[in-house]
Coordinates of C-alpha atoms in Angstrom, one line a residue:
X1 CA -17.4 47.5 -10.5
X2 CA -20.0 48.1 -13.3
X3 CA -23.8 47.8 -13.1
X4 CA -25.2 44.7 -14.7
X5 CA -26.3 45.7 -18.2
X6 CA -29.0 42.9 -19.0
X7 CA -29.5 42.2 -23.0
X8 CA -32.6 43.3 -24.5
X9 CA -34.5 40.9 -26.8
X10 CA -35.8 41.4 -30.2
X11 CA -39.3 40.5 -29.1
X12 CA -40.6 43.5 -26.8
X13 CA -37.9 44.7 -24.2
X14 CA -37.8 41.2 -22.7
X15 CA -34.5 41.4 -20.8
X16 CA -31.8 38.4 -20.6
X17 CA -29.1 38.5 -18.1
X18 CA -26.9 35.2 -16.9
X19 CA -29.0 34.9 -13.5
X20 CA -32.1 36.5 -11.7
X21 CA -31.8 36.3 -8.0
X22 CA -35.1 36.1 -6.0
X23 CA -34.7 38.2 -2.5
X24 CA -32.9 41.2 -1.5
X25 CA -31.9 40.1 2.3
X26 CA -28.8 38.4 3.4
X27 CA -28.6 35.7 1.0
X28 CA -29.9 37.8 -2.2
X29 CA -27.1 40.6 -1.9
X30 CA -24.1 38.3 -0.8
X31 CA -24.5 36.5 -4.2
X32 CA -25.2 39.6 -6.2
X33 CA -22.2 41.0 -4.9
X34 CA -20.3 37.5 -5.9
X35 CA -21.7 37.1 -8.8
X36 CA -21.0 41.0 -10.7
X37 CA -17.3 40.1 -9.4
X38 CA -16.9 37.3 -11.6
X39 CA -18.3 39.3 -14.2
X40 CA -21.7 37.9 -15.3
X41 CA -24.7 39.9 -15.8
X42 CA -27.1 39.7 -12.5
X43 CA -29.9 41.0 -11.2
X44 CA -31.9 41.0 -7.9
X45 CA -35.8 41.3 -7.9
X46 CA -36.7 41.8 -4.3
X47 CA -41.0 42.5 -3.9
X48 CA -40.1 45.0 -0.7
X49 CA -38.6 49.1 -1.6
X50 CA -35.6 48.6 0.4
X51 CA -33.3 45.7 0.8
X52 CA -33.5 43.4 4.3
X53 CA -35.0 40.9 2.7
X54 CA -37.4 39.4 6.3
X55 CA -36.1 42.4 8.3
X56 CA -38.0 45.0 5.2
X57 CA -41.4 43.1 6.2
X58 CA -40.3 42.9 10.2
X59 CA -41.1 46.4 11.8
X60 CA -43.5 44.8 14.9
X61 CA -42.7 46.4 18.2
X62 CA -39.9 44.9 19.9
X63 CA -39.0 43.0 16.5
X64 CA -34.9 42.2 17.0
X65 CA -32.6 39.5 15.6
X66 CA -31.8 36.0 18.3
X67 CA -28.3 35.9 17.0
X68 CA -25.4 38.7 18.5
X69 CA -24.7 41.2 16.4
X70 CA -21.2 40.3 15.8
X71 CA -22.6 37.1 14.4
X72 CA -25.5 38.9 12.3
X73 CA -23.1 40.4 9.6
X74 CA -20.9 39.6 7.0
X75 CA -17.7 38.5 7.7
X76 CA -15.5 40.6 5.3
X77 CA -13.3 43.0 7.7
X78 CA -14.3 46.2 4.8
X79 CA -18.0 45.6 5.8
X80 CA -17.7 45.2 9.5
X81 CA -14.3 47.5 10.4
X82 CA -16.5 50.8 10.3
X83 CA -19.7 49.4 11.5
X84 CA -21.2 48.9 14.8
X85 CA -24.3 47.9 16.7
X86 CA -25.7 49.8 19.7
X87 CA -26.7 46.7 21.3
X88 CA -25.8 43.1 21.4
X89 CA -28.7 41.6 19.9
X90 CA -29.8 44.7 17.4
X91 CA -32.9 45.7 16.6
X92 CA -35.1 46.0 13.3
X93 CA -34.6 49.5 13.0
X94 CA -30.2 48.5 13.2
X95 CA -30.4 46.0 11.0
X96 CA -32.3 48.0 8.4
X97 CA -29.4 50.5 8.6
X98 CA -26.6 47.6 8.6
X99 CA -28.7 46.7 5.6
X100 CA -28.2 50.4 3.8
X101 CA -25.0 50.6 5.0
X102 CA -23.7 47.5 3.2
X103 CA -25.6 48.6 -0.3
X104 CA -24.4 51.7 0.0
X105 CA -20.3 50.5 0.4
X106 CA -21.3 48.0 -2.7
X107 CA -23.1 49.9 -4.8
X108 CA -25.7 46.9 -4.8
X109 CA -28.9 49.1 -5.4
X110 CA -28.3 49.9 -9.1
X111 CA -28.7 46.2 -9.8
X112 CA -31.9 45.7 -7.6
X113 CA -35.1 46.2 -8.6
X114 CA -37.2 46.7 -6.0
X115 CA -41.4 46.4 -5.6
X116 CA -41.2 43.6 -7.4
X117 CA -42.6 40.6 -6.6
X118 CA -41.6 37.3 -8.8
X119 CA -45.0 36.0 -9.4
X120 CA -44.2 32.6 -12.2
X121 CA -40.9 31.2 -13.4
X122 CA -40.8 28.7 -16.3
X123 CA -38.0 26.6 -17.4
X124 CA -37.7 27.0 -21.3
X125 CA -36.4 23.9 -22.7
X126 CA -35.4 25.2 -26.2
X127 CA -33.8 28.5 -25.2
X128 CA -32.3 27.0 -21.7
X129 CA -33.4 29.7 -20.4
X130 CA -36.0 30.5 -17.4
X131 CA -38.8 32.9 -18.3
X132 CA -39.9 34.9 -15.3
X133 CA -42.9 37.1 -15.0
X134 CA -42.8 39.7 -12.2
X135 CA -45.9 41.8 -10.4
X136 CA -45.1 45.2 -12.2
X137 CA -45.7 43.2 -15.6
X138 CA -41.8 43.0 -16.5
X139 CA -40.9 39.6 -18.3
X140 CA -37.0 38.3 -17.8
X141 CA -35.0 35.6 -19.1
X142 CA -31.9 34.8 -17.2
X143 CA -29.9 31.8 -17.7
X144 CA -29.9 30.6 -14.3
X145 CA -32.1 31.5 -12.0
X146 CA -31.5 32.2 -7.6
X147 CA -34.0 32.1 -5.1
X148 CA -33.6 33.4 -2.0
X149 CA -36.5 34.0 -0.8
X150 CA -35.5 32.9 3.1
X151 CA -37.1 31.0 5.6
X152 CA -40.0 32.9 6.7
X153 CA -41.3 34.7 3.3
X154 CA -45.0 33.8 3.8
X155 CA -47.2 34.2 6.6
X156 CA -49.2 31.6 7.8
X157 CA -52.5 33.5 9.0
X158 CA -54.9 30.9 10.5
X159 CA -58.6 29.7 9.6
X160 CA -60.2 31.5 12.4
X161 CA -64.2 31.3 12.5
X162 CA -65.5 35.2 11.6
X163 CA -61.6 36.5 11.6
X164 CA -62.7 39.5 9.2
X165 CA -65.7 40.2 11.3
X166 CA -62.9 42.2 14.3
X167 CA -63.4 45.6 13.8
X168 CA -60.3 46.9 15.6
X169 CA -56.9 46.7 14.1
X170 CA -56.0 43.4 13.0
X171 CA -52.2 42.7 11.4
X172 CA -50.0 39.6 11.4
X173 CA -46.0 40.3 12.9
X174 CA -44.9 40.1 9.6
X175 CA -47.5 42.6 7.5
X176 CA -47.4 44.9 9.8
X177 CA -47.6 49.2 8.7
X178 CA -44.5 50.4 7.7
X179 CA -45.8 53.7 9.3
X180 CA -46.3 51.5 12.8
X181 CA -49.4 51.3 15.0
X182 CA -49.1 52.8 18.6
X183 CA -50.4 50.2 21.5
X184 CA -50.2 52.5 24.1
X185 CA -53.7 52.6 26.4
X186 CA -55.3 50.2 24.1
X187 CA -56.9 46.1 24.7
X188 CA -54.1 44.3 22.8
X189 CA -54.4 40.5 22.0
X190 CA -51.7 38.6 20.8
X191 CA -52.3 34.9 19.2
X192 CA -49.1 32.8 19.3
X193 CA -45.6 32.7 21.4
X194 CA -43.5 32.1 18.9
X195 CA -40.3 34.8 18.8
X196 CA -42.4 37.2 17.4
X197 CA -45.6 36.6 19.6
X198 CA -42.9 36.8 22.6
X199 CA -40.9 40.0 21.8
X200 CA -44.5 42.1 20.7
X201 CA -45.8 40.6 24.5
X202 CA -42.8 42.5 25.9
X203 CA -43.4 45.5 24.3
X204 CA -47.4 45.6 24.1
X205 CA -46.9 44.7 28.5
X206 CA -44.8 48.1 28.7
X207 CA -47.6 50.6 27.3
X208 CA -51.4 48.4 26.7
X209 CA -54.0 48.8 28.9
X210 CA -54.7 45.4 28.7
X211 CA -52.3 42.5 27.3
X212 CA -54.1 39.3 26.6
X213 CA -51.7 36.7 25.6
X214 CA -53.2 33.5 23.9
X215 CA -51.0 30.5 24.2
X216 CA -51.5 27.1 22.3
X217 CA -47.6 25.3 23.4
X218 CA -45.2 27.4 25.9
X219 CA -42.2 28.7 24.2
X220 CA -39.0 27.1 25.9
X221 CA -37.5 31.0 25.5
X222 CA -33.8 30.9 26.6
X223 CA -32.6 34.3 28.4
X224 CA -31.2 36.8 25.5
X225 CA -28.5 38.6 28.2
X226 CA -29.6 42.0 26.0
X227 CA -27.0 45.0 26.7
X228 CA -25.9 48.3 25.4
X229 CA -22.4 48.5 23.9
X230 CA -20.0 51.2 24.3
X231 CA -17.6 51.9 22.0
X232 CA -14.3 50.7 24.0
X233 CA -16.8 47.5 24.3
X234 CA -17.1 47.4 20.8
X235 CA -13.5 47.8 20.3
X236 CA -12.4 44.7 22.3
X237 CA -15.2 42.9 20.3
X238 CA -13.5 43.6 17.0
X239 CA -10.8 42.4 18.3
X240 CA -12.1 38.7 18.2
X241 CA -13.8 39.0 15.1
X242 CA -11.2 37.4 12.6
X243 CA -11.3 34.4 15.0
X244 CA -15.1 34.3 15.8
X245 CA -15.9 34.3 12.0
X246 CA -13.3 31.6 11.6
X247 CA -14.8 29.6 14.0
X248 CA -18.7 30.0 12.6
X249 CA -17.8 28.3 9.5
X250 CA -17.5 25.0 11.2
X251 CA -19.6 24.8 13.7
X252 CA -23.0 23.0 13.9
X253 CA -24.8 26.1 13.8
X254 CA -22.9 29.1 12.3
X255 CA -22.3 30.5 15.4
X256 CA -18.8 31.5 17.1
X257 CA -19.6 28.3 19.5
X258 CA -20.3 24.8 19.5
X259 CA -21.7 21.6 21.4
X260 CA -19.2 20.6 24.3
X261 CA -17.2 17.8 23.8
X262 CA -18.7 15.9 26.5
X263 CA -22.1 14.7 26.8
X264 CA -24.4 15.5 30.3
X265 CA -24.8 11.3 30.4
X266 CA -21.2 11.2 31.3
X267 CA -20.7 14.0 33.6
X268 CA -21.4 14.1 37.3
X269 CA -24.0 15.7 38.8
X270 CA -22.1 18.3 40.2
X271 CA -20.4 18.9 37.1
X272 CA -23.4 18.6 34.8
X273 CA -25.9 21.4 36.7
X274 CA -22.5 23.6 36.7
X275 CA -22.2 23.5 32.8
X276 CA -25.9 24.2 33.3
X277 CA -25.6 27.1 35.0
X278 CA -22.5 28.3 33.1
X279 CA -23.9 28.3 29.8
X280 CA -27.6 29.9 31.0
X281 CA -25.6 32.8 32.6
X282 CA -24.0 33.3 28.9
X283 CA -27.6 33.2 27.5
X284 CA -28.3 33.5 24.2
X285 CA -28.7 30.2 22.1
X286 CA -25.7 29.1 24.2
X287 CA -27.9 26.5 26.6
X288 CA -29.2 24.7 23.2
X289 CA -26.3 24.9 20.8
X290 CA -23.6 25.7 23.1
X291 CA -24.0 23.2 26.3
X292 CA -23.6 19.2 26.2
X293 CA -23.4 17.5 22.9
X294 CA -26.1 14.6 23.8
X295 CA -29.0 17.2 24.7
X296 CA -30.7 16.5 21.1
X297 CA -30.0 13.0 21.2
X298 CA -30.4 11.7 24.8
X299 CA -33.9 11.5 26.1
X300 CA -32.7 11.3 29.5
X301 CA -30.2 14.2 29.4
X302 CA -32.7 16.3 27.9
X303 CA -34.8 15.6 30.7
X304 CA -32.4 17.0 32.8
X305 CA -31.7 20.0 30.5
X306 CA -35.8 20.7 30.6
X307 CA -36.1 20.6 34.7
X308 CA -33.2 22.8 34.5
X309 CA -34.8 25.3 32.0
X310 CA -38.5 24.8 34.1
X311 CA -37.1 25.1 37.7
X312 CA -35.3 29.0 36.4
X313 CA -38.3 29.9 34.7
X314 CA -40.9 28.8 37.3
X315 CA -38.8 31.1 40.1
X316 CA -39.9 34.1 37.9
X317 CA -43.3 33.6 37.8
X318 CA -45.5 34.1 41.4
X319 CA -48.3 32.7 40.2
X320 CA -48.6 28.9 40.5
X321 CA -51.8 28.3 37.8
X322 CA -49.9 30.8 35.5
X323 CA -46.6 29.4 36.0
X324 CA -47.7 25.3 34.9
X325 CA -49.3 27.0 31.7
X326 CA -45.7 28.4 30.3
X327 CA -43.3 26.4 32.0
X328 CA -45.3 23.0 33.2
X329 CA -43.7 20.5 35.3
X330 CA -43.7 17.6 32.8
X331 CA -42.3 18.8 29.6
X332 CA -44.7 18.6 26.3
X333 CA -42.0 18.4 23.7
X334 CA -38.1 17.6 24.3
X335 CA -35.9 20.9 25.0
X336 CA -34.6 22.5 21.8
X337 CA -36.5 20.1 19.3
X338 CA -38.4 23.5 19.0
X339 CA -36.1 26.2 17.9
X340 CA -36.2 28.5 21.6
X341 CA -37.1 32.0 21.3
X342 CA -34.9 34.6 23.2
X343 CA -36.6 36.8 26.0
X344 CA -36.1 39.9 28.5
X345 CA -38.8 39.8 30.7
X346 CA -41.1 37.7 29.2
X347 CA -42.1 35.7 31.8
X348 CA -42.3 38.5 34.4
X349 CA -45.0 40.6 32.3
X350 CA -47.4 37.6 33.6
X351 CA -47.1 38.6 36.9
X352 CA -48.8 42.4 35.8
X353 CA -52.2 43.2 36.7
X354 CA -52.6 44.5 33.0
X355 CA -51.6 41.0 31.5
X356 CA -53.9 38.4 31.2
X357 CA -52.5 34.6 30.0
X358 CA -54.9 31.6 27.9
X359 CA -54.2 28.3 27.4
X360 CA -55.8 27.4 24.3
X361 CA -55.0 23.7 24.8
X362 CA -57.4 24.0 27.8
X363 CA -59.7 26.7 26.3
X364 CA -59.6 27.0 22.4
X365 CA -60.7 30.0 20.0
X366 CA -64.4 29.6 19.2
X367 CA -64.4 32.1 17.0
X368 CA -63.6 36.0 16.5
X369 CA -65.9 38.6 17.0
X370 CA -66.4 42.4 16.2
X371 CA -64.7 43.2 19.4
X372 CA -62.5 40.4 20.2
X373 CA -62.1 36.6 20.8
X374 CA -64.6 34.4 22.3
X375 CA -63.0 31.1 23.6
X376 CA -65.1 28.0 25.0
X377 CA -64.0 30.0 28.6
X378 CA -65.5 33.6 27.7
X379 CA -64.7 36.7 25.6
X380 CA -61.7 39.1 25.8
X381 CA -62.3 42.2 24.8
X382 CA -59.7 43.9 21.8
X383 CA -58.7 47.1 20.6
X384 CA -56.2 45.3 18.6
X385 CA -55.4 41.8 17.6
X386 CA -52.0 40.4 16.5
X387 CA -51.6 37.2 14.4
X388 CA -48.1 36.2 15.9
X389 CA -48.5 33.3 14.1
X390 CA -46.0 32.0 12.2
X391 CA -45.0 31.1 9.0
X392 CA -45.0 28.2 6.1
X393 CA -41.4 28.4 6.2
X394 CA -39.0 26.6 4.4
X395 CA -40.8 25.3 1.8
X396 CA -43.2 28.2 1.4
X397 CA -41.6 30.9 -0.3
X398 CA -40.6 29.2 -2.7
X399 CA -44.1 27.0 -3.3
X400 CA -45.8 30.4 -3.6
X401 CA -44.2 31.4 -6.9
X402 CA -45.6 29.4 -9.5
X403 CA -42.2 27.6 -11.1
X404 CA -42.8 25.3 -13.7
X405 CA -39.6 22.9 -14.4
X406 CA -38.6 21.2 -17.8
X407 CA -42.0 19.0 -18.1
X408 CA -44.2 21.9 -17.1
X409 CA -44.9 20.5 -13.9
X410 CA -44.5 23.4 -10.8
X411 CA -42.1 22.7 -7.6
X412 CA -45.0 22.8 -5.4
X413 CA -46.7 19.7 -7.3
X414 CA -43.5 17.6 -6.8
X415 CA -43.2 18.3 -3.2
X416 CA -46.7 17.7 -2.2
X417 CA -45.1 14.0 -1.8
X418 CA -42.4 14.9 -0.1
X419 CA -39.5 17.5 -0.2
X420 CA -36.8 15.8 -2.2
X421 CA -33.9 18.4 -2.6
X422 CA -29.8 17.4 -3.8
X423 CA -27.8 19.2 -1.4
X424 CA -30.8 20.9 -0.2
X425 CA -30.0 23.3 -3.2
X426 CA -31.5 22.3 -6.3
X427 CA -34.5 19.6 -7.5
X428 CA -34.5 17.2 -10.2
X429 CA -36.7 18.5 -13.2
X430 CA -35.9 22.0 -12.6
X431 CA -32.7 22.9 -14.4
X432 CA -30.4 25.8 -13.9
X433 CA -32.8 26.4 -10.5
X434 CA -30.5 26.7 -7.1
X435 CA -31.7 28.4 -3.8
X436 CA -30.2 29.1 -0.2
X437 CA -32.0 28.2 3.0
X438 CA -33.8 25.7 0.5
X439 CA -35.6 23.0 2.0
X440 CA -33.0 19.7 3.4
X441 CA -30.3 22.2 4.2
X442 CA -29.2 23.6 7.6
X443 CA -31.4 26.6 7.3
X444 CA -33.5 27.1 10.1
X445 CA -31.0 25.0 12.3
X446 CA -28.0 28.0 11.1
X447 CA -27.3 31.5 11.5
X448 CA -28.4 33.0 8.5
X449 CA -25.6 35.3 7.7
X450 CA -22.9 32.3 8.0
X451 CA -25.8 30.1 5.5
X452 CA -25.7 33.1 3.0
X453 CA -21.9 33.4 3.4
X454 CA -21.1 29.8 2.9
X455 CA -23.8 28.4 0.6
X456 CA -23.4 31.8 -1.5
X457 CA -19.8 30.9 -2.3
X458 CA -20.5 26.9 -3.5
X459 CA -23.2 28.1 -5.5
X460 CA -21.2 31.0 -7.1
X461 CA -18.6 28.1 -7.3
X462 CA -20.7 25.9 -9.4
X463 CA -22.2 28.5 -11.3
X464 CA -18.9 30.0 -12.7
X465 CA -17.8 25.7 -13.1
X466 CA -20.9 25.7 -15.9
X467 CA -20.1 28.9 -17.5
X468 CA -16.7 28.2 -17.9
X469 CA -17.5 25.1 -20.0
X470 CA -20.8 26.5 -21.6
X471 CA -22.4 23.9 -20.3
X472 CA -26.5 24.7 -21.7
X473 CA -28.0 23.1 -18.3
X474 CA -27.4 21.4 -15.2
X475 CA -30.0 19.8 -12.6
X476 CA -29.9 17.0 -9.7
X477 CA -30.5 13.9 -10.5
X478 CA -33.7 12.0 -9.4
X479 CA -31.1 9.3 -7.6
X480 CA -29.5 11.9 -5.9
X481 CA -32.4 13.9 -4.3
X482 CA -33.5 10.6 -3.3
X483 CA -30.2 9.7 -2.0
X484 CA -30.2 13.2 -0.2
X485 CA -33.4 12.9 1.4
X486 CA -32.9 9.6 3.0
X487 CA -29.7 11.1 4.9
X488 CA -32.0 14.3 5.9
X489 CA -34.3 11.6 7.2
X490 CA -31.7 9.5 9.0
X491 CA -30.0 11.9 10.8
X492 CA -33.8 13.7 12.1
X493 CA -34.3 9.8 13.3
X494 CA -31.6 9.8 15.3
X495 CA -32.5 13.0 17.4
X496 CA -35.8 14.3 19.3
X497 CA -36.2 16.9 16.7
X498 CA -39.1 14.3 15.4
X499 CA -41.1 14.6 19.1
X500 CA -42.2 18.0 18.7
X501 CA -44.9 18.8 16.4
X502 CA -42.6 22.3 14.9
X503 CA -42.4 24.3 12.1
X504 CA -38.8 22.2 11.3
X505 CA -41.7 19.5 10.3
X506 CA -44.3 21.8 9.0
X507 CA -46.1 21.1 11.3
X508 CA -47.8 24.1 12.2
X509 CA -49.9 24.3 8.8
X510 CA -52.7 22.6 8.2
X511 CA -52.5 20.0 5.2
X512 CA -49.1 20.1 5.3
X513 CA -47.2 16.9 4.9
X514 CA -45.2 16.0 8.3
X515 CA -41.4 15.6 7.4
X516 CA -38.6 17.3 8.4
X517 CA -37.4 20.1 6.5
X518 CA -33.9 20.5 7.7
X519 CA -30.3 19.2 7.6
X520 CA -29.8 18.3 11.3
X521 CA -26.4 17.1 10.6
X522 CA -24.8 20.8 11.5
X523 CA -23.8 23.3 8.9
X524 CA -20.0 22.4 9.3
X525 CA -20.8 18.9 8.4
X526 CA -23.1 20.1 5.5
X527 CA -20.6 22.5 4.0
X528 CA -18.0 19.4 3.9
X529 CA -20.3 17.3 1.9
X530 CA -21.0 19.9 -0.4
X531 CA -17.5 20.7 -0.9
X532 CA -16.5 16.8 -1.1
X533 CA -19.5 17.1 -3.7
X534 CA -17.3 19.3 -5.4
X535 CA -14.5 17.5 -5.8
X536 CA -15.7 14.5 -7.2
X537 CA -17.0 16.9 -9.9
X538 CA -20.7 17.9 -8.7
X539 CA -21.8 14.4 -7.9
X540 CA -25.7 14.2 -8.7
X541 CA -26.0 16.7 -11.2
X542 CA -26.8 16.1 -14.9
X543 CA -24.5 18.4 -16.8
X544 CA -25.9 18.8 -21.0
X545 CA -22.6 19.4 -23.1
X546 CA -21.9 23.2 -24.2
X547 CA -24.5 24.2 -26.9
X548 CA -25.0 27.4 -29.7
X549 CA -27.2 30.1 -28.2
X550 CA -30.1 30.7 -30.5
X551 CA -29.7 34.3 -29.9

């Protein structure tokens, strides 16, 4: 396969290829890949030096993915045959080298440019062309133009009163040194219990002097069932692959599993805490995704599915105070309307004299201080503080790069109403613009890997549909987004997902407008709409008829 060799302009080494893609991780590299096959000219601007797209920026101790590593890959039997993970559920440091493995058996490199960081996009309406304008002072204009910039590209660090003031080491999960930071005998705080607040708690319990853990909403973690993997185990594993990836395609979330076919309101008792137990002795995601198909829908049988989760987790924890903090007896939110974080020992590290537990709901941050956090109950003492605290996902990545669409007017401006996304893949009034894990698709309700796979292919689908008829632009329709939206709506009304106050709703950013963010329909569902889309001819897109390049 060549390298892309972009067009130079006449006006100053301005390059044109047919697209730019934003983001070098899963998404980013499937579709460069896809794309050079069918022979257009494509690039990949990625802002880290290496390509991992989240899992560049994600080097935090204990940092590993929630999915099984059979499940966190490609499918394509070239890319998986000779590679294997050491565990089940790999860590950063694997998937950075599942990351160089695959760019070194594609030769993807050559057509990434790395450290650098898309910083404007604007639609030119009498080239139909996008002009994009890069950190490192490069100027591109591609025909169509990719963003993958993932979930969880920009890091929501909060407002907190005098937060430059610490003195000690101070770095949100997601900035943290590439060269790492060793915790061992020092005061470590750690705001937030998110996944990444959980799995840094782990780690910082093992080596800190002193872990203070500061906790606004318990994390409903789900047991991750971590283990090593020979190779004969890894051998049997392949085996099942062919099916497994089979399977992922139509489930509800992109995993080798789905919902039971039975719902806990119609089950016995007996029958019902069986399941329970079945599925929690899997672990994993299995006791959200995997266990009675009512749990999201059914007040009452998530009830049940809650006590179930609280009574476990409870048995683990010996002190009572400590225990009603993370796992309280009446539940704050419904089970699973928060995406669960996966855990080793998290809840047992609160039963160490070296770790120290604050319920910010009872006690809240006053304000930081040179040497650590004062709450309305007293100060903790810090040698180093970690933000573990989240993102503006979804929407963020992509709001945070200044695109400006046909009228001028930037994608951040029109969804300060309200997201309103076709497909959950392209916006009215910004032409030739598509994106994965965009805002009103599965994405944070999929595995990414099976997102990239699957919405990678429809959009190199449609792409190679316009080229092949010259079409000069294509863009949703305002009645379509609109049309899209009120599904995305409708199906969130019709679960619990709306009774927790998550990060699906952007909820956890201040100023943000409350809505939800993702398809809760399931990506099997999604991907036949999209491809019924298809066959009607890419209902809700305007197509403009073939034109003469002015170049």
């Amino acid at each position: 396969m060549s390298t892309t060799k972009p067009k130079p302009t006449d006006n100053g080494g301005t390059e044109e290829l047919d697209v730019i893609i934003v983001g070098a991780g899963f998404a980013g590299i499937y579709l460069l890949d896809r794309l050079r096959g069918m022979g257009m000219s494509v690039q990949v601007f990625e802002a880290g030096s290496g390509p991992g797209g989240v899992w560049h920026w994600n080097c935090y101790p204990g940092a590993r993915v929630d999915s099984p590593g059979p499940m966190y890959q490609f499918s394509r039997e070239d890319l998986w045959r000779d590679w294997k993970f050491s565990e089940l559920y790999p860590s950063w440091e694997e998937i950075r080298e599942y990351f160089r493995y695959v760019d070194e058996k594609l030769g993807l490199s050559r057509d990434i440019r790395f450290n650098r960081r898309v910083n404007a996009a604007e639609f030119d309406v009498a080239r139909n062309r996008w002009t994009v304008r890069s950190s490192d002072g490069s100027v591109s204009r591609p025909r169509y133009l990719v963003l993958c910039t993932g979930l969880s590209s920009k890091p929501y660090i909060p407002d907190l009163p005098s937060l430059s003031d610490f003195a000690g080491e101070r770095h949100h999960t997601a900035l943290w040194p590439q060269q790492g930071l060793d915790l061992k005998g020092k005061r470590v705080g750690v705001i937030g219990t998110g996944a990444s607040g959980v799995q840094m708690a782990q780690e910082a319990a093992a080596v800190a002097a002193h872990l203070t853990v500061f906790q606004r909403t318990p994390n409903l973690a789900l047991p991750m069932r971590q283990k090593k993997l020979d190779d004969d185990t890894i051998r049997r594993m392949k085996e099942g692959y062919p099916l497994a990836y089979q399977k992922r395609r139509t489930s509800f979330g992109g995993f080798d599993y789905q919902f039971l076919d039975k719902a806990a309101s119609e089950v016995s008792e007996e029958e019902r805490q069986a399941t329970f137990e079945r599925v929690w002795e899997i672990g994993g995601f299995a006791p959200w995704v995997g266990s009675f198909n009512d749990l999201l829908v059914n007040e009452k049988s998530n009830r049940v599915a809650y006590d179930f989760w609280r009574d476990k987790t409870r048995a683990r924890i010996k002190d009572p105070a400590v225990a009603e903090i993370l796992a309280p007896m009446e539940q704050l939110h419904p089970f699973g309307a928060k995406r669960p974080s996966l855990e080793q020992n998290f809840f047992e590290i609160f039963n160490q004299s070296n770790v120290s537990l604050v319920d910010l709901r009872k006690t809240p941050i006053k304000r930081v201080t040179r040497g650590g956090i004062k709450t309305s109950a007293g100060e903790y003492d810090l040698d180093i503080l970690v933000l573990a605290t989240g993102f503006d996902a979804v929407t963020g990545g992509l709001t945070s790069i200044d695109i400006r669409g046909a009228d001028g007017r930037t994608l951040k401006d029109k969804w300060a109403e309200g997201v309103r996304a076709h497909l959950g893949v392209a916006a009215a009034g910004f032409p030739n613009l598509l994106f994965v894990y965009g805002p009103h698709s599965p994405n944070a309700l999929a595995n990414g890997p099976t997102c990239a796979e699957l919405q990678g292919d429809w959009i190199a689908q449609m792409l190679d549909h316009v080229r092949q008829r010259n079409w000069a632009r294509f863009e949703a329709t305002v009645q379509a987004e609109e049309a899209w939206r009120a599904k995305v709506l409708e199906i969130a009304d019709a679960t619990l997902f709306p009774r927790a106050d998550s990060w699906y709703f952007g909820a956890n950013i201040p100023g943000k407008r409350r809505e939800m963010l993702a398809f809760a329909g399931g990506l099997g569902t999604y991907m036949t709409i999209c491809n019924e889309n298809v066959e009607r001819g890419y209902d809700g897109f305007a197509i403009s008829e073939a034109f003469e390049s002015p170049f």
